[in-house]
Amino acid sequence: QTVVTQEPSFSVSPGGTVTLTCGLRAGSVSTTYYASWYQQTPGQAPRTLMYNTNTRSSGVPDRFSGSILGNKAALTITGAQADDESDYYCVLYMGSGIWVFGGGTKLTVL
Amino acid sequence: EVQLLESGGALVQPGGSLRLSCAASGFTFSSYTMHWVRQAPGKGLEWLSALSGTSGGTFYADSVKGRFTISRDNSKNTLYLQMNTLRAEDTAVYYCAKRGGSQEFDYWGQGTLVTVSS
């Protein structure tokens, strides 16, 4: 069973920079996994932030960036704002028509 | 404007069945892979199933394989999820999502709540 790992929680100060990661319990994440990232606030549907590792979705500010860091996909928020406080999910495409979500990271801005 | 509207969520007893629908508009529905994703109360997102718009191929997570069936009616621009032998752990908000150009979910519906309880 494939397990995609994310930090359960993270905290960042307003104006600060935070990097959330998305890894595999067994193996390394590369661009071939087409990592994508989603932001979700309570009671709302997810919002697509990033796809194909580092491409921002329409309307997403450029303080959000995606990359591969070491053996993980990463989402970096530069200049965090109060309304960035949300849950963040990554998903990896495993091939053969199968996608797997990470467990999500609860980001607190304080 | 792309819109996805789920319906069909309800309270159902364990062992029961339910069919969810997702009405799509604002894009050429038949050309796109569509997904079902769920979120149990207080938990994370879980990908469940996909249906290719080009090949018609279907794909399932192990957690629902053999119990859930994804289908579509391109004439009605509607995606379905037939759920059988429901269990308490299937209680969740069920979202449909459209696949984007690079394996992402680019548009999401607002979700429909399924509660499995006696």
Short mmCIF file of C-alpha atoms in Angstrom, two decimals:
data_model
loop_
_atom_site.label_atom_id
_atom_site.label_comp_id
_atom_site.label_asym_id
_atom_site.label_seq_id
_atom_site.Cartn_x
_atom_site.Cartn_y
_atom_site.Cartn_z
CA GLN A 1 0.00 0.00 0.00
CA THR A 2 1.41 3.35 -1.06
CA VAL A 3 1.67 5.94 1.72
CA VAL A 4 2.18 9.61 0.91
CA THR A 5 3.59 11.55 3.84
CA GLN A 6 3.00 15.15 4.92
CA GLU A 7 3.78 17.00 8.12
CA PRO A 8 0.62 16.85 10.27
CA SER A 9 1.00 20.46 11.30
CA PHE A 10 3.18 23.49 10.77
CA SER A 11 3.27 26.99 12.14
CA VAL A 12 4.53 30.16 10.48
CA SER A 13 4.66 33.79 11.52
CA PRO A 14 2.92 36.41 9.41
CA GLY A 15 5.35 37.47 6.70
CA GLY A 16 7.45 34.38 7.19
CA THR A 17 8.33 31.55 4.86
CA VAL A 18 7.25 27.95 5.26
CA THR A 19 7.91 24.85 3.20
CA LEU A 20 5.51 21.93 3.33
CA THR A 21 6.67 18.61 1.98
CA CYS A 22 5.11 15.59 0.31
CA GLY A 23 7.03 12.35 0.38
CA LEU A 24 6.70 8.62 -0.04
CA ARG A 25 7.11 6.24 2.86
CA ALA A 26 8.99 4.03 0.43
CA GLY A 27 10.82 5.80 -2.33
CA SER A 28 11.51 9.25 -3.67
CA VAL A 29 9.16 11.75 -5.26
CA SER A 30 10.20 13.06 -8.66
CA THR A 31 8.49 15.09 -11.34
CA THR A 32 7.13 11.86 -12.81
CA TYR A 33 4.63 11.77 -9.94
CA TYR A 34 3.02 15.04 -11.14
CA ALA A 35 2.65 16.33 -7.58
CA SER A 36 -0.23 18.72 -7.07
CA TRP A 37 -1.27 20.75 -4.03
CA TYR A 38 -4.66 21.80 -2.68
CA GLN A 39 -5.74 24.29 -0.04
CA GLN A 40 -8.83 23.66 2.04
CA THR A 41 -10.56 25.68 4.73
CA PRO A 42 -13.20 24.16 7.00
CA GLY A 43 -16.48 23.45 5.29
CA GLN A 44 -15.15 24.32 1.86
CA ALA A 45 -14.17 22.28 -1.17
CA PRO A 46 -10.45 22.05 -1.91
CA ARG A 47 -8.87 24.74 -4.05
CA THR A 48 -6.17 23.79 -6.53
CA LEU A 49 -2.91 25.64 -5.87
CA MET A 50 -0.15 23.90 -7.76
CA TYR A 51 0.17 21.14 -10.34
CA ASN A 52 2.85 19.30 -12.28
CA THR A 53 5.17 19.95 -9.33
CA ASN A 54 5.67 23.66 -9.88
CA THR A 55 2.92 25.20 -12.02
CA ARG A 56 0.59 27.59 -10.21
CA SER A 57 -3.10 27.32 -10.90
CA SER A 58 -4.91 30.32 -12.30
CA GLY A 59 -5.30 33.10 -9.75
CA VAL A 60 -2.83 31.68 -7.23
CA PRO A 61 -0.43 34.37 -6.02
CA ASP A 62 3.26 33.97 -6.81
CA ARG A 63 4.17 33.72 -3.15
CA PHE A 64 3.17 30.09 -3.55
CA SER A 65 5.79 27.99 -5.29
CA GLY A 66 6.35 24.30 -5.88
CA SER A 67 9.50 22.28 -6.26
CA ILE A 68 11.28 19.01 -5.63
CA LEU A 69 13.45 19.25 -2.52
CA GLY A 70 15.66 16.24 -2.07
CA ASN A 71 13.36 13.24 -2.35
CA LYS A 72 10.09 15.08 -1.74
CA ALA A 73 7.74 17.47 -3.46
CA ALA A 74 7.51 20.80 -1.69
CA LEU A 75 5.13 23.74 -1.45
CA THR A 76 6.72 26.96 -0.26
CA ILE A 77 4.75 29.95 0.94
CA THR A 78 6.79 33.14 1.02
CA GLY A 79 5.40 36.06 2.99
CA ALA A 80 2.66 34.09 4.73
CA GLN A 81 -0.62 35.88 5.33
CA ALA A 82 -3.36 35.24 7.83
CA ASP A 83 -5.68 33.83 5.20
CA ASP A 84 -3.09 31.19 4.31
CA GLU A 85 -4.13 29.42 7.50
CA SER A 86 -5.67 26.27 6.03
CA ASP A 87 -5.20 22.58 5.48
CA TYR A 88 -2.88 21.71 2.62
CA TYR A 89 -2.99 18.42 0.76
CA CYS A 90 -0.67 16.98 -1.83
CA VAL A 91 -1.54 14.19 -4.20
CA LEU A 92 0.77 12.05 -6.29
CA TYR A 93 -0.07 10.28 -9.52
CA MET A 94 1.22 6.74 -9.09
CA GLY A 95 0.62 5.72 -12.70
CA SER A 96 -1.84 3.16 -14.04
CA GLY A 97 -4.75 5.45 -13.23
CA ILE A 98 -4.11 5.63 -9.49
CA TRP A 99 -3.77 8.78 -7.37
CA VAL A 100 -2.84 8.89 -3.67
CA PHE A 101 -3.35 11.84 -1.32
CA GLY A 102 -1.12 12.70 1.58
CA GLY A 103 -2.64 13.02 5.01
CA GLY A 104 -2.61 16.81 4.88
CA THR A 105 -0.81 19.56 6.79
CA LYS A 106 -2.65 21.95 9.06
CA LEU A 107 -0.92 25.31 8.69
CA THR A 108 -1.26 27.87 11.44
CA VAL A 109 -0.27 31.49 10.87
CA LEU A 110 0.52 33.20 14.14
CA GLU B 1 -17.41 28.67 -16.29
CA VAL B 2 -16.80 25.12 -15.14
CA GLN B 3 -19.34 23.91 -12.60
CA LEU B 4 -19.67 20.58 -10.86
CA LEU B 5 -22.72 19.86 -8.72
CA GLU B 6 -22.95 16.69 -6.68
CA SER B 7 -26.20 15.24 -5.42
CA GLY B 8 -27.57 12.05 -3.97
CA GLY B 9 -26.01 12.11 -0.53
CA ALA B 10 -28.21 10.70 2.22
CA LEU B 11 -28.43 8.74 5.44
CA VAL B 12 -28.22 5.04 4.63
CA GLN B 13 -28.05 1.92 6.77
CA PRO B 14 -24.95 -0.28 6.86
CA GLY B 15 -25.06 -2.75 4.00
CA GLY B 16 -27.19 -0.43 1.92
CA SER B 17 -26.61 1.18 -1.45
CA LEU B 18 -26.59 4.70 -2.80
CA ARG B 19 -25.92 6.38 -6.12
CA LEU B 20 -24.26 9.77 -6.25
CA SER B 21 -24.46 12.09 -9.24
CA CYS B 22 -22.26 14.93 -10.42
CA ALA B 23 -23.74 17.30 -13.00
CA ALA B 24 -21.07 19.04 -15.04
CA SER B 25 -21.21 22.17 -17.16
CA GLY B 26 -18.91 24.70 -18.78
CA PHE B 27 -16.60 22.25 -20.53
CA THR B 28 -16.69 19.35 -22.98
CA PHE B 29 -17.55 16.72 -20.40
CA SER B 30 -16.99 13.69 -22.61
CA SER B 31 -13.36 14.62 -23.24
CA TYR B 32 -12.16 14.65 -19.65
CA THR B 33 -11.26 12.14 -17.01
CA MET B 34 -13.46 12.63 -13.96
CA HIS B 35 -12.79 11.64 -10.36
CA TRP B 36 -14.50 10.94 -7.07
CA VAL B 37 -12.71 11.99 -3.89
CA ARG B 38 -14.07 11.74 -0.35
CA GLN B 39 -13.36 13.23 3.04
CA ALA B 40 -14.47 11.56 6.25
CA PRO B 41 -15.42 13.89 9.12
CA GLY B 42 -12.28 15.53 10.50
CA LYS B 43 -10.05 13.52 8.17
CA GLY B 44 -8.08 14.09 5.01
CA LEU B 45 -8.91 13.69 1.35
CA GLU B 46 -9.03 10.22 -0.17
CA TRP B 47 -9.01 9.55 -3.90
CA LEU B 48 -11.56 6.89 -4.77
CA SER B 49 -12.03 6.44 -8.47
CA ALA B 50 -11.46 7.85 -11.94
CA LEU B 51 -13.14 7.36 -15.30
CA SER B 52 -11.28 8.27 -18.45
CA GLY B 53 -13.11 10.46 -20.92
CA THR B 54 -11.21 9.09 -23.89
CA SER B 55 -10.70 5.39 -23.23
CA GLY B 56 -13.58 4.81 -20.83
CA GLY B 57 -11.16 3.06 -18.51
CA THR B 58 -12.10 2.91 -14.83
CA PHE B 59 -9.74 2.97 -11.87
CA TYR B 60 -10.36 2.44 -8.17
CA ALA B 61 -8.64 2.76 -4.83
CA ASP B 62 -8.29 -0.57 -3.04
CA SER B 63 -10.60 0.69 -0.27
CA VAL B 64 -13.61 0.73 -2.60
CA LYS B 65 -12.71 -1.73 -5.35
CA GLY B 66 -15.49 -4.24 -5.82
CA ARG B 67 -18.05 -2.18 -3.87
CA PHE B 68 -18.15 1.12 -5.77
CA THR B 69 -18.69 1.63 -9.50
CA ILE B 70 -17.96 4.81 -11.40
CA SER B 71 -19.84 5.59 -14.60
CA ARG B 72 -20.85 8.50 -16.76
CA ASP B 73 -23.61 9.57 -19.14
CA ASN B 74 -22.03 11.92 -21.63
CA SER B 75 -25.44 12.79 -23.09
CA LYS B 76 -26.42 14.19 -19.70
CA ASN B 77 -22.98 15.54 -18.76
CA THR B 78 -23.25 13.57 -15.55
CA LEU B 79 -20.85 11.42 -13.56
CA TYR B 80 -22.10 8.75 -11.17
CA LEU B 81 -20.81 6.73 -8.26
CA GLN B 82 -22.77 3.62 -7.37
CA MET B 83 -21.93 2.61 -3.82
CA ASN B 84 -22.90 -0.83 -2.55
CA THR B 85 -22.41 -2.69 0.74
CA LEU B 86 -21.88 0.58 2.55
CA ARG B 87 -20.04 0.62 5.85
CA ALA B 88 -19.83 3.13 8.67
CA GLU B 89 -16.34 4.07 7.49
CA ASP B 90 -17.80 5.22 4.16
CA THR B 91 -19.37 8.15 5.97
CA ALA B 92 -17.88 11.21 4.28
CA VAL B 93 -18.39 14.20 2.04
CA TYR B 94 -18.02 12.97 -1.52
CA TYR B 95 -16.57 15.33 -4.11
CA CYS B 96 -16.40 14.98 -7.85
CA ALA B 97 -13.46 16.60 -9.58
CA LYS B 98 -12.35 17.17 -13.13
CA ARG B 99 -8.90 16.16 -14.26
CA GLY B 100 -6.75 18.98 -15.58
CA GLY B 101 -4.06 18.81 -18.22
CA SER B 102 -1.38 17.37 -15.99
CA GLN B 103 -2.84 14.73 -13.68
CA GLU B 104 -4.25 17.33 -11.28
CA PHE B 105 -7.79 17.91 -10.10
CA ASP B 106 -8.46 21.34 -11.55
CA TYR B 107 -12.11 21.85 -10.62
CA TRP B 108 -14.08 20.52 -7.66
CA GLY B 109 -17.72 20.35 -6.75
CA GLN B 110 -19.01 21.43 -3.37
CA GLY B 111 -19.55 17.88 -2.19
CA THR B 112 -22.45 15.76 -0.99
CA LEU B 113 -22.66 14.14 2.44
CA VAL B 114 -23.14 10.41 2.82
CA THR B 115 -23.85 9.10 6.30
CA VAL B 116 -23.85 5.36 6.93
CA SER B 117 -25.52 4.60 10.21
CA SER B 118 -28.28 2.50 11.69
#
